[in-house]
C-alpha cells in the first residue's frame, strides 16, 4: 500500500486506534490492549523493549502497562508522515526509529559503564531513578548518543502520552475529556 | 513531465495567507490553483487528542536549524490545507502603531513602508469577514479607535481570573482578549463550547481556521486545491523580467509544470526564500527578486516568558480555549524594561486551557519531575495549575537567515538551514519578563509559583522576504509584490520587517487582504 493510499484509508476510516498486525491481519487496538494481548513487536528488539519499558515505568509509573513499548513500536513501523510521536514535533529527523535505537543504546551503554555491566532494566528501582536524574541533567560522564536531556524529554513525553494523554488517563485523573470528535477505543 | 494549462494565479501554500489570497482572487473571477505540500484535511480529521493532533503538523522538514537559539519548528508548523492556522490558538491581537516605525522612533530595527493607519481598515475587514470576539473599546486605551468587533468577548474561567489581582497590583491593565473564535453563532458557524481542544484543530468551526473560512470561500468561487503537491522551482522567462509558473511534484510524485500569469508564494516564511534561492538563473544569480541581497535575511522569532502558579482552589485548568482570555499591551513600550538592558515590546496574556500531555500540557510544567513525584504533581495540578505568558520581541538582525545547505530532500531540492540567535537585548527582555511574572504571581496569593524556564523558545517566524521602500533594501513592496519581478508576489509573515510582540495571524490576514485587493486592482499591469 502506498503512503497516499494508506493515508486515504486512515482518513476514510476516521481511524483513531492504532493498527497492529496479528496473524497477518491488521486489527485496531489501543497500546494498553496491545500490551495486554502480547502483540508481537515489529521494529524494536526484545532488548530494546525491555529497556524502553523500564525507562517508561521509571519516568511515569504505569507506562509499561499502558503500552509504551507497543505504542512506540507501532509508531516506528508506519510512514513517518503518519506518526503521532512527540518526536515529530520536536524536530527529530525521520526515520524516527534511528533516534529510538540510538537513545536506547546510549542508555544501556551508559548504564553498563556506570553499574558494573548492568543494563538499565537490570538496575534496582533506586538505581534507575538515580540514573534518570543524572541523564536529564546531562551529568552522565562518557554519554554517547543523542543528548541525555533530549532523550529524557522524548521518552518522558511518550510515557506521559500513554498514561495521561488517553481518555483513560483523563478519567483516572478525574478530568473531563470533553472531545469534539472522540478518538476511537478511548485513544 | 507535463505542462498544465495556464491559469491566472498559482498560489504556493494553502495556509492563512494563501487561502485569503485565493478567496479574494477567485471571487474576482480569476482562475486560481493552490499547490499545497501536505494533505487536504477535512474538519472531520480534527480529532480531539494530543496524539492525533500531531498528524496535522510537519514531519521531517527539509530544514536544518543552527545558531545560538536554533529555530524550533514542527510544533507550531503547518502541514496541509489551513497550514499552521489549522491548529493555531487564534489569538487576534493587533500590532500597534509603534511596530511599524521602530527605526524612526528608536534608531534601531527597521521601518515598515506603511503605517498602522494603512492596515487598520483591513483589520476591521477581516474581523467582519471571519469573525473576531473581543472588546475593541477596551483595547483602545492602547491603540487608535476602530470598528467594534462583530462578537462580544469570550467567556472567562477561573484559570484566567485568578491572575487579575496580581496583574492589577503590578499596574498591568488587562482587557478581554481578541480572538478569532465565536463567542456566539457567526455566519452559520456555531459558538465555542470551551472544551480546550483548539490546538489540535476545532472541527465544529467555532475557531476561524482557513479551511472553514477563506479556503471554503475560495473553493466555492472555483479555486482548485491540489494537495500533496510540492513546489520545487519558480520558472522565469528568458529575460528574467517575469515568472511564468512553477515546477512541482504531484501526489503521485510526478513532476509537473503549472503555468500562470501570477505566482504567489504563500508557503512557510522560511520556505519562500528557499524556493526563491533555489530558482536562481543567470538573470537572478542570487535568487529570484534578490537584487537587494536581503532575500532570506532578517529572520525573527518571538519568545515567551511563562509563569506557572498553583492554587488551592479548583481553577478548572482544562476549561476554556487555548487562546487567551485576557490580554495586555501595558508593557508594549519598547523601552519598558530598558533599565534591565532590554529592548522590545512585551505582550501579556492570561488564561488558557491546559491539557495533560503534549508540549503545552501541564505534565511539562515541571519538566524536572518524573516517577512518583510527577504522579503526585499531576494529582495537584489537575485542579490548581494555571499559566501567565509574556511574549517578547526581537529586532531584525541580518545575520539571522535562511540559506541553502548541503543535502537534498526527496524531490532533489537542496535543504536549507535557518541560522538564528537572539540578541543580548532580547535575552534581557526574556529574563526581565520572567522576573515580572514572579512578582505578578506573588501578588495573586497562589500557593506555589515558578518560572517556565528552559532553553529560550522560538515562537512564530518572520522575515526572509521583507517589505520596504525599494529594491535596494527589501524584497517586496508593502503589498507583497517583489520589486524585481512584478508578477511574483509573496504573502505571509515573511514580509514583516519587524515582528512586534503579539500573535501575528490577524496581521497576516490584514496584510494579505490589502495585498490581494491591490493585486486585483492592478491586475492588467501585473499579470504576465
Short mmCIF file of C-alpha atoms in Angstrom, two decimals, chain B residues 126-380:
data_model
loop_
_atom_site.label_atom_id
_atom_site.label_comp_id
_atom_site.label_asym_id
_atom_site.label_seq_id
_atom_site.Cartn_x
_atom_site.Cartn_y
_atom_site.Cartn_z
CA UNK B 126 -11.03 40.64 8.35
CA UNK B 127 -12.96 40.79 11.61
CA UNK B 128 -16.21 41.30 9.73
CA UNK B 129 -15.38 38.52 7.30
CA UNK B 130 -14.30 35.64 9.53
CA UNK B 131 -15.40 36.82 12.96
CA UNK B 132 -13.47 38.17 15.92
CA UNK B 133 -14.66 38.18 19.53
CA UNK B 134 -13.39 40.89 21.84
CA UNK B 135 -13.91 44.37 23.19
CA UNK B 136 -12.46 46.92 20.78
CA UNK B 137 -13.41 49.83 23.01
CA UNK B 138 -11.44 48.37 25.90
CA UNK B 139 -8.37 47.87 23.67
CA UNK B 140 -8.47 51.49 22.59
CA UNK B 141 -6.66 52.55 25.75
CA UNK B 142 -3.59 51.40 23.80
CA UNK B 143 -4.46 51.82 20.13
CA UNK B 144 -6.31 54.15 17.75
CA UNK B 145 -10.06 53.80 17.55
CA UNK B 146 -11.55 51.38 15.10
CA UNK B 147 -14.74 49.48 14.50
CA UNK B 148 -16.31 47.26 17.13
CA UNK B 149 -15.70 43.54 16.83
CA UNK B 150 -18.61 41.60 15.42
CA UNK B 151 -18.91 39.41 18.53
CA UNK B 152 -18.72 40.11 22.28
CA UNK B 153 -15.79 38.79 24.32
CA UNK B 154 -15.45 35.10 25.07
CA UNK B 155 -16.32 33.65 28.48
CA UNK B 156 -13.63 33.68 31.12
CA UNK B 157 -12.75 30.98 33.63
CA UNK B 158 -11.06 30.83 36.99
CA UNK B 159 -7.77 29.78 35.39
CA UNK B 160 -7.67 33.26 33.86
CA UNK B 161 -9.49 35.26 36.52
CA UNK B 162 -7.06 34.26 39.30
CA UNK B 163 -4.29 36.29 37.63
CA UNK B 164 -6.15 39.61 37.65
CA UNK B 165 -5.35 40.54 41.26
CA UNK B 166 -1.63 40.07 40.72
CA UNK B 167 -1.63 41.93 37.44
CA UNK B 168 -3.52 44.87 38.90
CA UNK B 169 -1.12 45.01 41.84
CA UNK B 170 1.69 45.43 39.32
CA UNK B 171 -0.08 48.15 37.38
CA UNK B 172 -0.97 45.97 34.42
CA UNK B 173 -4.43 46.50 32.98
CA UNK B 174 -5.98 43.53 31.23
CA UNK B 175 -8.81 43.57 28.70
CA UNK B 176 -10.76 40.76 27.04
CA UNK B 177 -8.51 39.04 24.55
CA UNK B 178 -9.38 39.49 20.89
CA UNK B 179 -9.66 36.03 19.37
CA UNK B 180 -10.66 34.53 16.05
CA UNK B 181 -13.31 32.42 17.73
CA UNK B 182 -17.05 32.59 18.03
CA UNK B 183 -18.42 33.76 21.35
CA UNK B 184 -21.84 33.49 19.67
CA UNK B 185 -23.00 31.84 16.47
CA UNK B 186 -21.49 33.65 13.49
CA UNK B 187 -22.26 33.24 9.80
CA UNK B 188 -23.53 29.71 10.23
CA UNK B 189 -20.61 28.64 12.40
CA UNK B 190 -21.50 27.69 15.99
CA UNK B 191 -20.37 29.33 19.20
CA UNK B 192 -17.41 27.88 21.08
CA UNK B 193 -18.13 25.27 23.75
CA UNK B 194 -14.86 25.90 25.65
CA UNK B 195 -13.54 22.36 25.66
CA UNK B 196 -9.90 23.45 25.21
CA UNK B 197 -9.01 21.38 22.14
CA UNK B 198 -8.28 24.38 19.87
CA UNK B 199 -4.62 23.44 19.46
CA UNK B 200 -5.38 20.19 17.66
CA UNK B 201 -7.94 21.81 15.41
CA UNK B 202 -11.53 22.81 16.04
CA UNK B 203 -13.81 20.56 13.94
CA UNK B 204 -17.03 22.44 14.69
CA UNK B 205 -15.82 25.65 13.08
CA UNK B 206 -16.13 27.82 16.17
CA UNK B 207 -12.48 28.74 15.61
CA UNK B 208 -11.83 30.58 12.37
CA UNK B 209 -9.35 28.33 10.64
CA UNK B 210 -8.79 28.91 6.93
CA UNK B 211 -10.34 25.61 5.87
CA UNK B 212 -13.75 26.72 7.12
CA UNK B 213 -13.35 30.39 6.15
CA UNK B 214 -11.21 31.72 3.30
CA UNK B 215 -10.38 28.40 1.67
CA UNK B 216 -14.01 27.33 1.71
CA UNK B 217 -14.93 30.65 0.08
CA UNK B 218 -12.19 30.22 -2.49
CA UNK B 219 -13.37 26.75 -3.42
CA UNK B 220 -16.94 27.96 -3.76
CA UNK B 221 -15.66 30.61 -6.15
CA UNK B 222 -13.90 27.99 -8.24
CA UNK B 223 -10.37 27.82 -6.85
CA UNK B 224 -8.72 24.43 -7.21
CA UNK B 225 -6.64 22.92 -4.40
CA UNK B 226 -4.04 20.33 -5.32
CA UNK B 227 -2.89 18.63 -2.15
CA UNK B 228 0.35 16.66 -1.70
CA UNK B 229 1.90 18.89 -4.34
CA UNK B 230 5.37 20.17 -3.56
CA UNK B 231 6.74 23.13 -5.49
CA UNK B 232 10.48 22.95 -6.11
CA UNK B 233 11.15 25.81 -8.51
CA UNK B 234 9.67 29.05 -9.77
CA UNK B 235 10.08 29.46 -13.51
CA UNK B 236 11.03 32.67 -15.31
CA UNK B 237 11.09 33.72 -18.93
CA UNK B 238 14.34 34.14 -20.85
CA UNK B 239 14.59 37.81 -19.98
CA UNK B 240 14.16 37.17 -16.27
CA UNK B 241 11.64 40.00 -16.19
CA UNK B 242 8.66 37.85 -15.30
CA UNK B 243 7.74 34.49 -13.85
CA UNK B 244 5.87 32.00 -15.98
CA UNK B 245 4.76 29.40 -13.45
CA UNK B 246 6.14 26.78 -11.13
CA UNK B 247 7.55 23.29 -11.28
CA UNK B 248 6.13 20.87 -8.74
CA UNK B 249 5.78 17.21 -7.81
CA UNK B 250 2.19 15.99 -7.61
CA UNK B 251 0.56 13.48 -5.29
CA UNK B 252 1.98 10.64 -7.37
CA UNK B 253 5.41 12.28 -7.11
CA UNK B 254 5.43 13.04 -10.80
CA UNK B 255 6.93 16.31 -11.99
CA UNK B 256 4.51 18.88 -13.41
CA UNK B 257 4.73 22.45 -14.66
CA UNK B 258 1.88 24.78 -13.84
CA UNK B 259 2.00 27.92 -15.92
CA UNK B 260 0.41 31.04 -14.50
CA UNK B 261 0.13 34.76 -15.12
CA UNK B 262 0.96 35.49 -11.48
CA UNK B 263 2.78 33.39 -8.88
CA UNK B 264 2.11 34.00 -5.21
CA UNK B 265 4.43 32.43 -2.66
CA UNK B 266 2.43 31.78 0.49
CA UNK B 267 4.40 28.91 1.98
CA UNK B 268 6.16 29.00 5.34
CA UNK B 269 8.28 32.12 5.93
CA UNK B 270 11.47 30.08 5.52
CA UNK B 271 10.22 28.03 2.60
CA UNK B 272 9.51 31.06 0.40
CA UNK B 273 13.14 32.25 0.34
CA UNK B 274 14.32 28.64 -0.01
CA UNK B 275 12.24 28.37 -3.17
CA UNK B 276 13.36 31.75 -4.47
CA UNK B 277 17.03 30.97 -3.93
CA UNK B 278 16.61 27.54 -5.50
CA UNK B 279 15.09 29.24 -8.56
CA UNK B 280 18.24 31.18 -9.40
CA UNK B 281 19.02 31.83 -13.06
CA UNK B 282 21.73 33.71 -14.89
CA UNK B 283 19.47 36.76 -14.71
CA UNK B 284 18.89 36.24 -11.00
CA UNK B 285 22.10 34.61 -9.78
CA UNK B 286 21.44 35.19 -6.07
CA UNK B 287 17.85 34.02 -6.19
CA UNK B 288 14.71 35.49 -7.64
CA UNK B 289 13.91 39.07 -6.68
CA UNK B 290 17.12 39.38 -4.73
CA UNK B 291 18.79 42.46 -6.17
CA UNK B 292 18.78 43.81 -2.61
CA UNK B 293 20.78 40.86 -1.31
CA UNK B 294 18.43 40.57 1.67
CA UNK B 295 16.42 37.59 0.44
CA UNK B 296 16.42 35.06 3.27
CA UNK B 297 17.72 37.66 5.73
CA UNK B 298 16.21 39.21 8.87
CA UNK B 299 14.54 36.06 10.15
CA UNK B 300 12.89 36.74 13.51
CA UNK B 301 11.05 34.79 16.19
CA UNK B 302 9.07 35.61 19.29
CA UNK B 303 9.94 34.16 22.67
CA UNK B 304 7.85 33.64 25.76
CA UNK B 305 8.43 34.01 29.48
CA UNK B 306 5.87 31.80 31.18
CA UNK B 307 4.95 31.80 34.82
CA UNK B 308 3.18 28.86 36.40
CA UNK B 309 1.06 29.15 39.52
CA UNK B 310 -0.68 26.53 41.63
CA UNK B 311 -3.79 27.47 43.56
CA UNK B 312 -5.65 25.69 46.33
CA UNK B 313 -8.96 26.30 44.64
CA UNK B 314 -10.14 24.37 41.60
CA UNK B 315 -9.35 26.70 38.69
CA UNK B 316 -10.55 24.10 36.15
CA UNK B 317 -7.34 24.14 34.11
CA UNK B 318 -8.91 22.10 31.32
CA UNK B 319 -11.67 24.63 30.64
CA UNK B 320 -11.76 27.47 28.16
CA UNK B 321 -9.82 27.94 24.97
CA UNK B 322 -6.15 27.57 24.24
CA UNK B 323 -6.22 31.17 23.11
CA UNK B 324 -6.03 33.78 25.84
CA UNK B 325 -8.90 35.07 27.98
CA UNK B 326 -7.21 38.35 28.85
CA UNK B 327 -4.56 40.38 27.09
CA UNK B 328 -2.49 43.48 27.79
CA UNK B 329 -0.27 45.91 25.92
CA UNK B 330 0.74 47.59 29.21
CA UNK B 331 4.40 46.65 28.66
CA UNK B 332 4.37 47.23 24.93
CA UNK B 333 6.60 50.33 25.12
CA UNK B 334 9.82 49.04 23.61
CA UNK B 335 11.80 50.71 26.39
CA UNK B 336 9.61 49.48 29.23
CA UNK B 337 12.45 47.31 30.56
CA UNK B 338 15.33 49.48 29.39
CA UNK B 339 16.77 49.60 32.90
CA UNK B 340 17.46 45.89 32.65
CA UNK B 341 19.29 46.20 29.36
CA UNK B 342 16.28 45.11 27.36
CA UNK B 343 14.68 46.47 24.23
CA UNK B 344 11.47 45.38 22.58
CA UNK B 345 7.76 45.10 23.22
CA UNK B 346 6.11 42.68 25.60
CA UNK B 347 2.58 41.35 25.11
CA UNK B 348 0.94 39.66 28.09
CA UNK B 349 -1.85 37.08 28.11
CA UNK B 350 -3.61 35.19 30.89
CA UNK B 351 -5.99 32.28 30.96
CA UNK B 352 -5.53 29.27 28.74
CA UNK B 353 -6.99 25.79 28.75
CA UNK B 354 -4.41 23.18 29.70
CA UNK B 355 -4.48 19.55 28.70
CA UNK B 356 -2.31 16.87 30.25
CA UNK B 357 0.20 15.91 27.57
CA UNK B 358 1.99 17.35 24.54
CA UNK B 359 4.42 20.27 24.67
CA UNK B 360 1.91 22.68 26.16
CA UNK B 361 0.38 20.19 28.56
CA UNK B 362 0.71 20.62 32.30
CA UNK B 363 2.82 17.47 32.67
CA UNK B 364 5.54 19.68 31.18
CA UNK B 365 5.02 22.44 33.74
CA UNK B 366 7.66 20.73 35.88
CA UNK B 367 9.95 19.03 33.42
CA UNK B 368 12.33 18.16 36.22
CA UNK B 369 9.80 15.83 37.82
CA UNK B 370 9.45 12.17 36.94
CA UNK B 371 8.37 8.97 38.63
CA UNK B 372 6.24 9.16 41.79
CA UNK B 373 6.91 12.89 42.16
CA UNK B 374 5.41 13.55 38.74
CA UNK B 375 2.39 11.40 39.60
CA UNK B 376 1.86 13.39 42.78
CA UNK B 377 2.27 16.66 40.89
CA UNK B 378 -0.32 15.63 38.29
CA UNK B 379 -2.85 15.00 41.05
CA UNK B 380 -2.42 18.54 42.38
#
